[in-house]
């Protein structure tokens, strides 16, 4: 049996888009699924990641498995329609199919809903035995015990900044109205046994480990135990947390002692009113500068993420945000536009107010506006976001933010240069570019 795993990408993140190698780390979804293939199938597996390479239209496979978020769903559907016309069975899974299973089923033979560790092997066995079902739904008894080791051998390692990505904790219980993750998968927190995490980390020869989990401190006690034990491994690491990491300085110290070199934090906005608008009260804007100083004092870099477009923001927000980012010396700022993903509370709110004007999912990449803002126009929001990117990543402001270059410049400088290139290309990705899938032809017209 030949199985092809595909990760289609939106235009901005495609191999010929605006993201270079230094902004790409190895994904875990497809390598994990590949490790779940039952040995009895004696299957040949290949992975095609469109962030690093073109997906060949002439690939040979008995079954194709694709992972999709909302922003890539239209491209996934285009590939699915094409390969199904070639007579290949297509399976769709991921965040968007879990949110919109009926929509996804119009383009696939099988839809995987929720996490697929338990259902994926059974689906493959059903395929072999001719008993394939249209939909497979996550078991309620799901857990992360005895998690398989991802098939990293299937990746083109030279195309990523690192393949040393490790999952620790899955899920987030925060009530943010815009987040698709808990809407798709629920708010339960799943934790891997610490011994299993440490054992996987010990397999790597790489010095730096990346934890791509949405919230490493979803269970603070677990996080403290894990990173106290990780200290003995003598590794560096980076991961995602919330701004509440600063509540307890002992946690920051534990992180630093265990080798933490960088954290991604969703600051979202420089105004507390906007935090209330998206129901992210965990963020205390008045504490941002102090938090940055604490993290820098421990040698920890910060990628700070901000989302423009709240009903509480007018056009002054762009200049004020850049000024605050530079003053707080956020090492790697990232800007996006609030996006109402389907089935979320934010989507329901805007839909009820008749403010969502864009229905093509390709535009739901968090860098384009798909709804009518309250205190500015759509054009002002998009132009302001583009300006914030360019201004923040001007050489002048890069040096202001990173000076005096005492916090791992070997990490921060290359990443800033990469984002500077991203900022330069930002406005190239118009709606026409984002929604164009003409490179994936249909064999027969519908």
JSON list of C-alpha atoms in Angstrom, two decimals, residues 22-103:
[
{"chain": "A", "resi": 22, "resn": "UNK", "atom": "CA", "xyz": [14.52, 30.27, 9.00]},
{"chain": "A", "resi": 23, "resn": "UNK", "atom": "CA", "xyz": [10.78, 30.63, 9.75]},
{"chain": "A", "resi": 24, "resn": "UNK", "atom": "CA", "xyz": [9.92, 26.98, 9.06]},
{"chain": "A", "resi": 25, "resn": "UNK", "atom": "CA", "xyz": [10.16, 24.26, 11.67]},
{"chain": "A", "resi": 26, "resn": "UNK", "atom": "CA", "xyz": [9.21, 20.66, 11.00]},
{"chain": "A", "resi": 27, "resn": "UNK", "atom": "CA", "xyz": [5.49, 19.91, 11.47]},
{"chain": "A", "resi": 28, "resn": "UNK", "atom": "CA", "xyz": [4.32, 17.09, 13.74]},
{"chain": "A", "resi": 29, "resn": "UNK", "atom": "CA", "xyz": [0.89, 16.15, 12.38]},
{"chain": "A", "resi": 30, "resn": "UNK", "atom": "CA", "xyz": [1.89, 14.15, 9.32]},
{"chain": "A", "resi": 31, "resn": "UNK", "atom": "CA", "xyz": [4.99, 12.56, 10.84]},
{"chain": "A", "resi": 32, "resn": "UNK", "atom": "CA", "xyz": [2.86, 11.41, 13.78]},
{"chain": "A", "resi": 33, "resn": "UNK", "atom": "CA", "xyz": [0.19, 9.93, 11.50]},
{"chain": "A", "resi": 34, "resn": "UNK", "atom": "CA", "xyz": [2.88, 8.14, 9.50]},
{"chain": "A", "resi": 35, "resn": "UNK", "atom": "CA", "xyz": [4.12, 6.53, 12.72]},
{"chain": "A", "resi": 36, "resn": "UNK", "atom": "CA", "xyz": [0.59, 5.20, 13.34]},
{"chain": "A", "resi": 37, "resn": "UNK", "atom": "CA", "xyz": [0.45, 3.10, 10.17]},
{"chain": "A", "resi": 38, "resn": "UNK", "atom": "CA", "xyz": [-0.13, -0.54, 11.24]},
{"chain": "A", "resi": 39, "resn": "UNK", "atom": "CA", "xyz": [2.94, -2.68, 10.49]},
{"chain": "A", "resi": 40, "resn": "UNK", "atom": "CA", "xyz": [0.69, -5.37, 9.03]},
{"chain": "A", "resi": 41, "resn": "UNK", "atom": "CA", "xyz": [-0.05, -3.10, 6.05]},
{"chain": "A", "resi": 42, "resn": "UNK", "atom": "CA", "xyz": [3.60, -3.07, 4.97]},
{"chain": "A", "resi": 43, "resn": "UNK", "atom": "CA", "xyz": [2.91, 0.41, 3.62]},
{"chain": "A", "resi": 44, "resn": "UNK", "atom": "CA", "xyz": [5.19, 2.84, 1.81]},
{"chain": "A", "resi": 45, "resn": "UNK", "atom": "CA", "xyz": [4.73, 6.38, 3.16]},
{"chain": "A", "resi": 46, "resn": "UNK", "atom": "CA", "xyz": [5.77, 9.75, 1.73]},
{"chain": "A", "resi": 47, "resn": "UNK", "atom": "CA", "xyz": [5.25, 13.27, 3.06]},
{"chain": "A", "resi": 48, "resn": "UNK", "atom": "CA", "xyz": [4.74, 16.36, 0.89]},
{"chain": "A", "resi": 49, "resn": "UNK", "atom": "CA", "xyz": [4.83, 19.68, 2.76]},
{"chain": "A", "resi": 50, "resn": "UNK", "atom": "CA", "xyz": [3.89, 22.59, 0.51]},
{"chain": "A", "resi": 51, "resn": "UNK", "atom": "CA", "xyz": [5.70, 25.07, 2.75]},
{"chain": "A", "resi": 52, "resn": "UNK", "atom": "CA", "xyz": [8.97, 23.63, 1.43]},
{"chain": "A", "resi": 53, "resn": "UNK", "atom": "CA", "xyz": [8.16, 22.03, -1.93]},
{"chain": "A", "resi": 54, "resn": "UNK", "atom": "CA", "xyz": [5.64, 21.69, -4.72]},
{"chain": "A", "resi": 55, "resn": "UNK", "atom": "CA", "xyz": [3.13, 18.88, -4.32]},
{"chain": "A", "resi": 56, "resn": "UNK", "atom": "CA", "xyz": [3.46, 16.72, -7.44]},
{"chain": "A", "resi": 57, "resn": "UNK", "atom": "CA", "xyz": [0.23, 16.19, -9.32]},
{"chain": "A", "resi": 58, "resn": "UNK", "atom": "CA", "xyz": [1.55, 12.91, -10.71]},
{"chain": "A", "resi": 59, "resn": "UNK", "atom": "CA", "xyz": [2.32, 11.34, -7.35]},
{"chain": "A", "resi": 60, "resn": "UNK", "atom": "CA", "xyz": [1.45, 7.66, -7.00]},
{"chain": "A", "resi": 61, "resn": "UNK", "atom": "CA", "xyz": [-0.64, 6.60, -4.02]},
{"chain": "A", "resi": 62, "resn": "UNK", "atom": "CA", "xyz": [-3.48, 4.29, -3.04]},
{"chain": "A", "resi": 63, "resn": "UNK", "atom": "CA", "xyz": [-4.67, 6.73, -0.41]},
{"chain": "A", "resi": 64, "resn": "UNK", "atom": "CA", "xyz": [-3.91, 10.42, 0.23]},
{"chain": "A", "resi": 65, "resn": "UNK", "atom": "CA", "xyz": [-4.15, 11.95, 3.70]},
{"chain": "A", "resi": 66, "resn": "UNK", "atom": "CA", "xyz": [-4.33, 15.75, 4.03]},
{"chain": "A", "resi": 67, "resn": "UNK", "atom": "CA", "xyz": [-4.28, 18.03, 7.05]},
{"chain": "A", "resi": 68, "resn": "UNK", "atom": "CA", "xyz": [-6.14, 21.33, 6.86]},
{"chain": "A", "resi": 69, "resn": "UNK", "atom": "CA", "xyz": [-6.62, 24.53, 8.80]},
{"chain": "A", "resi": 70, "resn": "UNK", "atom": "CA", "xyz": [-9.26, 27.04, 7.71]},
{"chain": "A", "resi": 71, "resn": "UNK", "atom": "CA", "xyz": [-6.83, 29.16, 5.69]},
{"chain": "A", "resi": 72, "resn": "UNK", "atom": "CA", "xyz": [-5.65, 26.14, 3.66]},
{"chain": "A", "resi": 73, "resn": "UNK", "atom": "CA", "xyz": [-9.01, 24.39, 3.30]},
{"chain": "A", "resi": 74, "resn": "UNK", "atom": "CA", "xyz": [-9.84, 25.72, -0.17]},
{"chain": "A", "resi": 75, "resn": "UNK", "atom": "CA", "xyz": [-6.48, 24.55, -1.48]},
{"chain": "A", "resi": 76, "resn": "UNK", "atom": "CA", "xyz": [-6.95, 21.18, 0.23]},
{"chain": "A", "resi": 77, "resn": "UNK", "atom": "CA", "xyz": [-10.32, 20.85, -1.46]},
{"chain": "A", "resi": 78, "resn": "UNK", "atom": "CA", "xyz": [-8.76, 21.65, -4.85]},
{"chain": "A", "resi": 79, "resn": "UNK", "atom": "CA", "xyz": [-6.14, 18.94, -4.37]},
{"chain": "A", "resi": 80, "resn": "UNK", "atom": "CA", "xyz": [-8.76, 16.53, -3.02]},
{"chain": "A", "resi": 81, "resn": "UNK", "atom": "CA", "xyz": [-11.04, 17.04, -6.05]},
{"chain": "A", "resi": 82, "resn": "UNK", "atom": "CA", "xyz": [-8.11, 16.54, -8.41]},
{"chain": "A", "resi": 83, "resn": "UNK", "atom": "CA", "xyz": [-6.74, 13.37, -6.82]},
{"chain": "A", "resi": 84, "resn": "UNK", "atom": "CA", "xyz": [-10.21, 11.85, -6.42]},
{"chain": "A", "resi": 85, "resn": "UNK", "atom": "CA", "xyz": [-10.74, 12.35, -10.16]},
{"chain": "A", "resi": 86, "resn": "UNK", "atom": "CA", "xyz": [-7.56, 10.34, -10.61]},
{"chain": "A", "resi": 87, "resn": "UNK", "atom": "CA", "xyz": [-9.25, 7.54, -8.66]},
{"chain": "A", "resi": 88, "resn": "UNK", "atom": "CA", "xyz": [-7.24, 7.97, -5.44]},
{"chain": "A", "resi": 89, "resn": "UNK", "atom": "CA", "xyz": [-9.01, 7.75, -2.08]},
{"chain": "A", "resi": 90, "resn": "UNK", "atom": "CA", "xyz": [-8.70, 11.04, -0.16]},
{"chain": "A", "resi": 91, "resn": "UNK", "atom": "CA", "xyz": [-8.83, 11.54, 3.61]},
{"chain": "A", "resi": 92, "resn": "UNK", "atom": "CA", "xyz": [-9.17, 15.01, 5.16]},
{"chain": "A", "resi": 93, "resn": "UNK", "atom": "CA", "xyz": [-8.46, 15.88, 8.78]},
{"chain": "A", "resi": 94, "resn": "UNK", "atom": "CA", "xyz": [-7.24, 18.69, 10.99]},
{"chain": "A", "resi": 95, "resn": "UNK", "atom": "CA", "xyz": [-8.79, 21.79, 12.53]},
{"chain": "A", "resi": 96, "resn": "UNK", "atom": "CA", "xyz": [-11.05, 22.85, 9.66]},
{"chain": "A", "resi": 97, "resn": "UNK", "atom": "CA", "xyz": [-12.55, 19.43, 8.85]},
{"chain": "A", "resi": 98, "resn": "UNK", "atom": "CA", "xyz": [-13.18, 19.03, 12.60]},
{"chain": "A", "resi": 99, "resn": "UNK", "atom": "CA", "xyz": [-15.02, 22.36, 12.58]},
{"chain": "A", "resi": 100, "resn": "UNK", "atom": "CA", "xyz": [-16.82, 21.78, 9.28]},
{"chain": "A", "resi": 101, "resn": "UNK", "atom": "CA", "xyz": [-17.07, 18.01, 8.70]},
{"chain": "A", "resi": 102, "resn": "UNK", "atom": "CA", "xyz": [-20.09, 18.17, 6.39]},
{"chain": "A", "resi": 103, "resn": "UNK", "atom": "CA", "xyz": [-18.39, 20.74, 4.16]}
]
